[in-house]
PDB file of C-alpha atoms in Angstrom:
ATOM      1  CA  MET A 821      -2.189  12.235   0.932  1.00  0.00           C
ATOM      2  CA  SER A 822       0.252  10.002   2.702  1.00  0.00           C
ATOM      3  CA  ASN A 823       2.239  11.201   5.665  1.00  0.00           C
ATOM      4  CA  ILE A 824       5.760  11.968   4.426  1.00  0.00           C
ATOM      5  CA  GLN A 825       8.348  13.054   6.978  1.00  0.00           C
ATOM      6  CA  LYS A 826      11.830  14.235   6.085  1.00  0.00           C
ATOM      7  CA  GLU A 827      14.573  13.579   8.604  1.00  0.00           C
ATOM      8  CA  ASN A 828      18.057  14.621   7.460  1.00  0.00           C
ATOM      9  CA  GLU A 829      18.444  12.814   4.141  1.00  0.00           C
ATOM     10  CA  ALA A 830      15.870  10.106   4.871  1.00  0.00           C
ATOM     11  CA  ILE A 831      12.235  10.331   3.838  1.00  0.00           C
ATOM     12  CA  LYS A 832       9.884   8.265   5.990  1.00  0.00           C
ATOM     13  CA  ILE A 833       6.665   7.157   4.338  1.00  0.00           C
ATOM     14  CA  LYS A 834       3.710   6.554   6.636  1.00  0.00           C
ATOM     15  CA  GLY A 835       0.078   5.914   5.817  1.00  0.00           C
ATOM     16  CA  SER A 836      -2.384   8.771   5.660  1.00  0.00           C
ATOM     17  CA  LYS A 837      -4.678   9.392   8.617  1.00  0.00           C
ATOM     18  CA  PHE A 838      -7.665   8.988   6.322  1.00  0.00           C
ATOM     19  CA  MET A 839      -6.507   5.501   5.322  1.00  0.00           C
ATOM     20  CA  TYR A 840      -5.895   4.565   8.984  1.00  0.00           C
ATOM     21  CA  VAL A 841      -9.497   5.512   9.796  1.00  0.00           C
ATOM     22  CA  TRP A 842     -10.798   3.819   6.642  1.00  0.00           C
ATOM     23  CA  MET A 843      -8.990   0.535   7.385  1.00  0.00           C
ATOM     24  CA  PHE A 844     -10.089   0.551  11.031  1.00  0.00           C
ATOM     25  CA  LEU A 845     -13.716   1.195  10.085  1.00  0.00           C
ATOM     26  CA  ALA A 846     -13.602  -1.504   7.413  1.00  0.00           C
ATOM     27  CA  THR A 847     -12.113  -4.212   9.629  1.00  0.00           C
ATOM     28  CA  ALA A 848     -14.085  -3.337  12.769  1.00  0.00           C
ATOM     29  CA  GLY A 849     -17.265  -2.558  10.824  1.00  0.00           C
ATOM     30  CA  PHE A 850     -17.396  -5.908   9.073  1.00  0.00           C
ATOM     31  CA  LEU A 851     -16.828  -7.782  12.338  1.00  0.00           C
ATOM     32  CA  ILE A 852     -19.567  -5.779  14.064  1.00  0.00           C
ATOM     33  CA  ALA A 853     -21.908  -6.468  11.140  1.00  0.00           C
ATOM     34  CA  CYS A 854     -21.202 -10.206  11.381  1.00  0.00           C
ATOM     35  CA  LEU A 855     -21.888 -10.210  15.125  1.00  0.00           C
ATOM     36  CA  TYR A 856     -25.079  -8.223  14.520  1.00  0.00           C
ATOM     37  CA  MET A 857     -26.210 -10.837  11.998  1.00  0.00           C
ATOM     38  CA  ILE A 858     -25.516 -13.696  14.418  1.00  0.00           C
ATOM     39  CA  ILE A 859     -27.297 -12.008  17.344  1.00  0.00           C
ATOM     40  CA  HIS A 860     -30.390 -11.158  15.318  1.00  0.00           C
ATOM     41  CA  GLY A 861     -30.348 -14.580  13.709  1.00  0.00           C
ATOM     42  CA  LEU A 862     -30.430 -16.230  17.149  1.00  0.00           C
ATOM     43  CA  LYS A 863     -33.607 -14.304  18.053  1.00  0.00           C
ATOM     44  CA  PHE A 864     -35.554 -16.107  15.298  1.00  0.00           C
ATOM     45  CA  ASP A 865     -38.004 -13.203  15.064  1.00  0.00           C
ATOM     46  CA  SER A 866     -37.836 -12.936  11.264  1.00  0.00           C
ATOM     47  CA  LYS A 867     -38.214 -15.288   8.369  1.00  0.00           C
ATOM     48  CA  TYR A 868     -34.628 -14.316   7.415  1.00  0.00           C
ATOM     49  CA  SER A 869     -33.114 -15.395  10.746  1.00  0.00           C
ATOM     50  CA  LEU A 870     -31.602 -18.521   9.267  1.00  0.00           C
ATOM     51  CA  PHE A 871     -29.915 -16.438   6.536  1.00  0.00           C
ATOM     52  CA  TYR A 872     -28.544 -14.087   9.214  1.00  0.00           C
ATOM     53  CA  LEU A 873     -27.069 -16.999  11.152  1.00  0.00           C
ATOM     54  CA  VAL A 874     -25.538 -18.691   8.128  1.00  0.00           C
ATOM     55  CA  GLY A 875     -24.128 -15.409   6.774  1.00  0.00           C
ATOM     56  CA  GLY A 876     -22.750 -14.409  10.165  1.00  0.00           C
ATOM     57  CA  PHE A 877     -21.067 -17.751  10.753  1.00  0.00           C
ATOM     58  CA  ILE A 878     -19.625 -17.873   7.222  1.00  0.00           C
ATOM     59  CA  PHE A 879     -18.255 -14.325   7.098  1.00  0.00           C
ATOM     60  CA  THR A 880     -16.984 -13.958  10.693  1.00  0.00           C
ATOM     61  CA  PRO A 881     -13.908 -16.211  10.227  1.00  0.00           C
ATOM     62  CA  PHE A 882     -13.110 -14.503   6.927  1.00  0.00           C
ATOM     63  CA  TYR A 883     -13.205 -11.005   8.431  1.00  0.00           C
ATOM     64  CA  LEU A 884     -11.310 -12.135  11.535  1.00  0.00           C
ATOM     65  CA  TYR A 885      -8.602 -13.456   9.225  1.00  0.00           C
ATOM     66  CA  LEU A 886      -8.420 -10.120   7.382  1.00  0.00           C
ATOM     67  CA  THR A 887      -8.427  -8.181  10.660  1.00  0.00           C
ATOM     68  CA  PHE A 888      -5.484 -10.143  12.050  1.00  0.00           C
ATOM     69  CA  TRP A 889      -3.501  -9.464   8.863  1.00  0.00           C
ATOM     70  CA  HIS A 890      -4.255  -5.719   9.008  1.00  0.00           C
ATOM     71  CA  LEU A 891      -3.621  -5.225  12.755  1.00  0.00           C
ATOM     72  CA  PRO A 892       0.153  -4.545  12.444  1.00  0.00           C
ATOM     73  CA  GLY A 893      -0.619  -1.739  10.003  1.00  0.00           C
ATOM     74  CA  LEU A 894      -2.978  -0.037  12.432  1.00  0.00           C
ATOM     75  CA  ILE A 895      -0.154   0.816  14.848  1.00  0.00           C
ATOM     76  CA  PRO A 896      -0.134   4.631  14.952  1.00  0.00           C
ATOM     77  CA  GLY A 897       2.929   6.184  13.356  1.00  0.00           C
ATOM     78  CA  LYS A 898       4.098   2.984  11.671  1.00  0.00           C
ATOM     79  CA  VAL A 899       6.772   3.697   9.057  1.00  0.00           C
ATOM     80  CA  LEU A 900       5.977   1.694   5.933  1.00  0.00           C
ATOM     81  CA  LEU A 901       9.289   2.378   4.226  1.00  0.00           C
ATOM     82  CA  THR A 902      12.174   4.819   4.318  1.00  0.00           C
ATOM     83  CA  ILE A 903      13.759   6.277   1.203  1.00  0.00           C
ATOM     84  CA  VAL A 904      17.192   7.877   1.118  1.00  0.00           C
ATOM     85  CA  PRO A 905      17.085   9.721  -2.235  1.00  0.00           C
ATOM     86  CA  ARG A 906      20.559  10.409  -3.585  1.00  0.00           C
ATOM     87  CA  GLU A 907      22.987   8.994  -6.124  1.00  0.00           C
ATOM     88  CA  ASN A 908      23.732   5.934  -3.958  1.00  0.00           C
ATOM     89  CA  GLY A 909      20.339   5.990  -2.264  1.00  0.00           C
ATOM     90  CA  THR A 910      18.424   3.154  -0.666  1.00  0.00           C
ATOM     91  CA  VAL A 911      14.898   2.012   0.076  1.00  0.00           C
ATOM     92  CA  LEU A 912      14.713   0.641   3.618  1.00  0.00           C
ATOM     93  CA  SER A 913      12.218  -1.246   5.741  1.00  0.00           C
ATOM     94  CA  LYS A 914      12.316  -3.968   8.362  1.00  0.00           C
ATOM     95  CA  LYS A 915      12.105  -6.557   5.580  1.00  0.00           C
ATOM     96  CA  GLY A 916      15.236  -5.431   3.789  1.00  0.00           C
ATOM     97  CA  THR A 917      17.298  -2.795   2.050  1.00  0.00           C
ATOM     98  CA  VAL A 918      17.504  -2.150  -1.672  1.00  0.00           C
ATOM     99  CA  PHE A 919      19.880   0.225  -3.433  1.00  0.00           C
ATOM    100  CA  ILE A 920      17.992   2.474  -5.843  1.00  0.00           C
ATOM    101  CA  LYS A 921      20.554   1.836  -8.603  1.00  0.00           C
ATOM    102  CA  ASN A 922      19.881  -1.903  -8.196  1.00  0.00           C
ATOM    103  CA  ILE A 923      16.119  -1.585  -8.894  1.00  0.00           C
ATOM    104  CA  ARG A 924      15.067  -3.231 -12.122  1.00  0.00           C
ATOM    105  CA  ASN A 925      11.309  -3.028 -11.571  1.00  0.00           C
ATOM    106  CA  ILE A 926       9.037  -1.628  -8.882  1.00  0.00           C
ATOM    107  CA  ASP A 927       5.340  -2.345  -8.652  1.00  0.00           C
ATOM    108  CA  MET A 928       2.430  -2.415  -6.230  1.00  0.00           C
ATOM    109  CA  VAL A 929       0.861  -5.880  -6.101  1.00  0.00           C
ATOM    110  CA  ARG A 930      -2.169  -7.101  -4.168  1.00  0.00           C
ATOM    111  CA  ASN A 931      -1.535 -10.314  -2.250  1.00  0.00           C
ATOM    112  CA  PRO A 932      -4.446 -12.672  -3.050  1.00  0.00           C
ATOM    113  CA  LEU A 933      -4.323 -14.427   0.348  1.00  0.00           C
ATOM    114  CA  ASN A 934      -4.613 -11.423   2.656  1.00  0.00           C
ATOM    115  CA  LEU A 935      -5.778  -8.684   0.223  1.00  0.00           C
ATOM    116  CA  ILE A 936      -2.948  -6.356   1.292  1.00  0.00           C
ATOM    117  CA  ASN A 937      -1.017  -4.285  -1.236  1.00  0.00           C
ATOM    118  CA  ASP A 938       2.719  -4.888  -1.240  1.00  0.00           C
ATOM    119  CA  ILE A 939       5.374  -2.804  -2.954  1.00  0.00           C
ATOM    120  CA  VAL A 940       7.481  -5.380  -4.788  1.00  0.00           C
ATOM    121  CA  ILE A 941      10.963  -4.390  -5.923  1.00  0.00           C
ATOM    122  CA  GLU A 942      12.839  -6.642  -8.335  1.00  0.00           C
ATOM    123  CA  THR A 943      16.583  -6.117  -8.379  1.00  0.00           C
ATOM    124  CA  PHE A 944      19.219  -6.755 -11.015  1.00  0.00           C
ATOM    125  CA  ASP A 945      20.555  -9.673  -8.957  1.00  0.00           C
ATOM    126  CA  ASP A 946      17.182 -11.475  -9.315  1.00  0.00           C
ATOM    127  CA  LYS A 947      15.884 -10.814  -5.810  1.00  0.00           C
ATOM    128  CA  LYS A 948      12.404  -9.705  -4.911  1.00  0.00           C
ATOM    129  CA  VAL A 949      11.902  -7.545  -1.844  1.00  0.00           C
ATOM    130  CA  LYS A 950       8.366  -6.923  -0.622  1.00  0.00           C
ATOM    131  CA  PHE A 951       7.379  -3.912   1.425  1.00  0.00           C
ATOM    132  CA  ARG A 952       4.001  -4.372   3.110  1.00  0.00           C
ATOM    133  CA  THR A 953       1.765  -1.276   2.920  1.00  0.00           C
ATOM    134  CA  TYR A 954      -1.261  -2.635   4.850  1.00  0.00           C
ATOM    135  CA  ASN A 955      -3.396  -0.781   2.274  1.00  0.00           C
ATOM    136  CA  LEU A 956      -2.430   2.522   3.903  1.00  0.00           C
ATOM    137  CA  LEU A 957      -0.974   3.878   0.642  1.00  0.00           C
ATOM    138  CA  ASP A 958      -3.271   4.711  -2.227  1.00  0.00           C
ATOM    139  CA  ASP A 959      -2.149   3.654  -5.706  1.00  0.00           C
ATOM    140  CA  THR A 960      -1.735   7.228  -6.946  1.00  0.00           C
ATOM    141  CA  GLU A 961       0.152   8.223  -3.775  1.00  0.00           C
ATOM    142  CA  TYR A 962       2.493   5.297  -4.333  1.00  0.00           C
ATOM    143  CA  GLN A 963       3.112   6.429  -7.916  1.00  0.00           C
ATOM    144  CA  VAL A 964       3.856   9.999  -6.827  1.00  0.00           C
ATOM    145  CA  ILE A 965       6.266   8.808  -4.114  1.00  0.00           C
ATOM    146  CA  VAL A 966       8.187   6.554  -6.512  1.00  0.00           C
ATOM    147  CA  ASP A 967       8.233   9.178  -9.254  1.00  0.00           C
ATOM    148  CA  ARG A 968       9.393  11.958  -6.943  1.00  0.00           C
ATOM    149  CA  TYR A 969      11.933  10.204  -4.702  1.00  0.00           C
ATOM    150  CA  ILE A 970      13.120   7.053  -6.499  1.00  0.00           C
ATOM    151  CA  PHE A 971      12.742   7.675 -10.242  1.00  0.00           C
ATOM    152  CA  PRO A 972      15.514  10.316 -10.585  1.00  0.00           C
ATOM    153  CA  TYR A 973      18.137   7.924  -9.212  1.00  0.00           C
ATOM    154  CA  MET A 974      17.135   4.754 -11.075  1.00  0.00           C
ATOM    155  CA  THR A 975      19.058   3.365 -14.033  1.00  0.00           C
ATOM    156  CA  GLU A 976      18.006   4.362 -17.535  1.00  0.00           C
ATOM    157  CA  ASN A 977      16.316   1.003 -18.265  1.00  0.00           C
ATOM    158  CA  ALA A 978      14.414   1.073 -14.980  1.00  0.00           C
ATOM    159  CA  ARG A 979      13.241   4.631 -15.775  1.00  0.00           C
ATOM    160  CA  LYS A 980      11.887   3.454 -19.136  1.00  0.00           C
ATOM    161  CA  VAL A 981       9.994   0.605 -17.452  1.00  0.00           C
ATOM    162  CA  TRP A 982       8.556   3.011 -14.870  1.00  0.00           C
ATOM    163  CA  ASP A 983       7.515   5.517 -17.563  1.00  0.00           C
ATOM    164  CA  ARG A 984       5.515   2.786 -19.322  1.00  0.00           C
ATOM    165  CA  LYS A 985       3.656   1.990 -16.087  1.00  0.00           C
ATOM    166  CA  ILE A 986       2.468   5.402 -14.977  1.00  0.00           C
ATOM    167  CA  ASN A 987       0.199   7.989 -16.528  1.00  0.00           C
ATOM    168  CA  LEU A 988       1.620  11.423 -15.735  1.00  0.00           C
ATOM    169  CA  GLU A 989      -1.464  13.110 -17.163  1.00  0.00           C
ATOM    170  CA  LEU A 990      -3.718  11.236 -14.725  1.00  0.00           C
ATOM    171  CA  LEU A 991      -1.374  12.080 -11.822  1.00  0.00           C
ATOM    172  CA  ARG A 992      -1.532  15.754 -12.793  1.00  0.00           C
ATOM    173  CA  LYS A 993      -5.335  15.674 -12.770  1.00  0.00           C
ATOM    174  CA  GLU A 994      -5.869  13.616  -9.608  1.00  0.00           C
ATOM    175  CA  GLU A 995      -2.894  14.530  -7.407  1.00  0.00           C
ATOM    176  CA  ASN A 996      -1.853  17.833  -8.994  1.00  0.00           C
ATOM    177  CA  TYR A 997       1.613  16.349  -9.466  1.00  0.00           C
ATOM    178  CA  GLU A 998       4.067  17.328 -12.160  1.00  0.00           C
ATOM    179  CA  ARG A 999       7.410  15.649 -12.630  1.00  0.00           C
ATOM    180  CA  GLN A1000      10.286  18.007 -12.014  1.00  0.00           C
ATOM    181  CA  GLU A1001      12.899  18.180 -14.741  1.00  0.00           C
ATOM    182  CA  GLN A1002      15.828  16.084 -13.614  1.00  0.00           C
ATOM    183  CA  LYS A1003      19.396  16.103 -14.829  1.00  0.00           C
ATOM    184  CA  PHE A1004      20.069  12.540 -15.888  1.00  0.00           C
ATOM    185  CA  ASP A1005      23.472  11.065 -16.687  1.00  0.00           C
TER     186      ASP A1005
END
């Protein structure tokens, strides 16, 4: 589960420790594997040495690219986003601020260039604000966070859109989450 800290009215969302370890092992592990392939390919002691060299030289730049994109997310204690849940609440990050009442659509989208999940919020004034998660938030954790802290304060149309996106039955099975009854306007 993600690391959620409550400070006064603000709720700070951080990545889970498991995901920090998982991302570090994935980025460092692939680079170590590429270096291993290059070193053993240079020994030419196997009939597969040429494959090791080619594979190592092809995949090393790719995994270096991914590692450089994920490095900012590996800073310990990094706050991914801050939610102030109330009637005039906001969703904050370094990239921008969005009023919860101004949210038309919220979704988690994978960026095809760097393979990092971003929380994309579309507002009623046709702006898109992206909150980078560095893959430290699981998809079901993201759904629970939005449903618990943002959903009750969204407009009626935005609530309908969100209800079509999530499966509350699946969240109850996987995350043991049940939506609390809210008093809507």
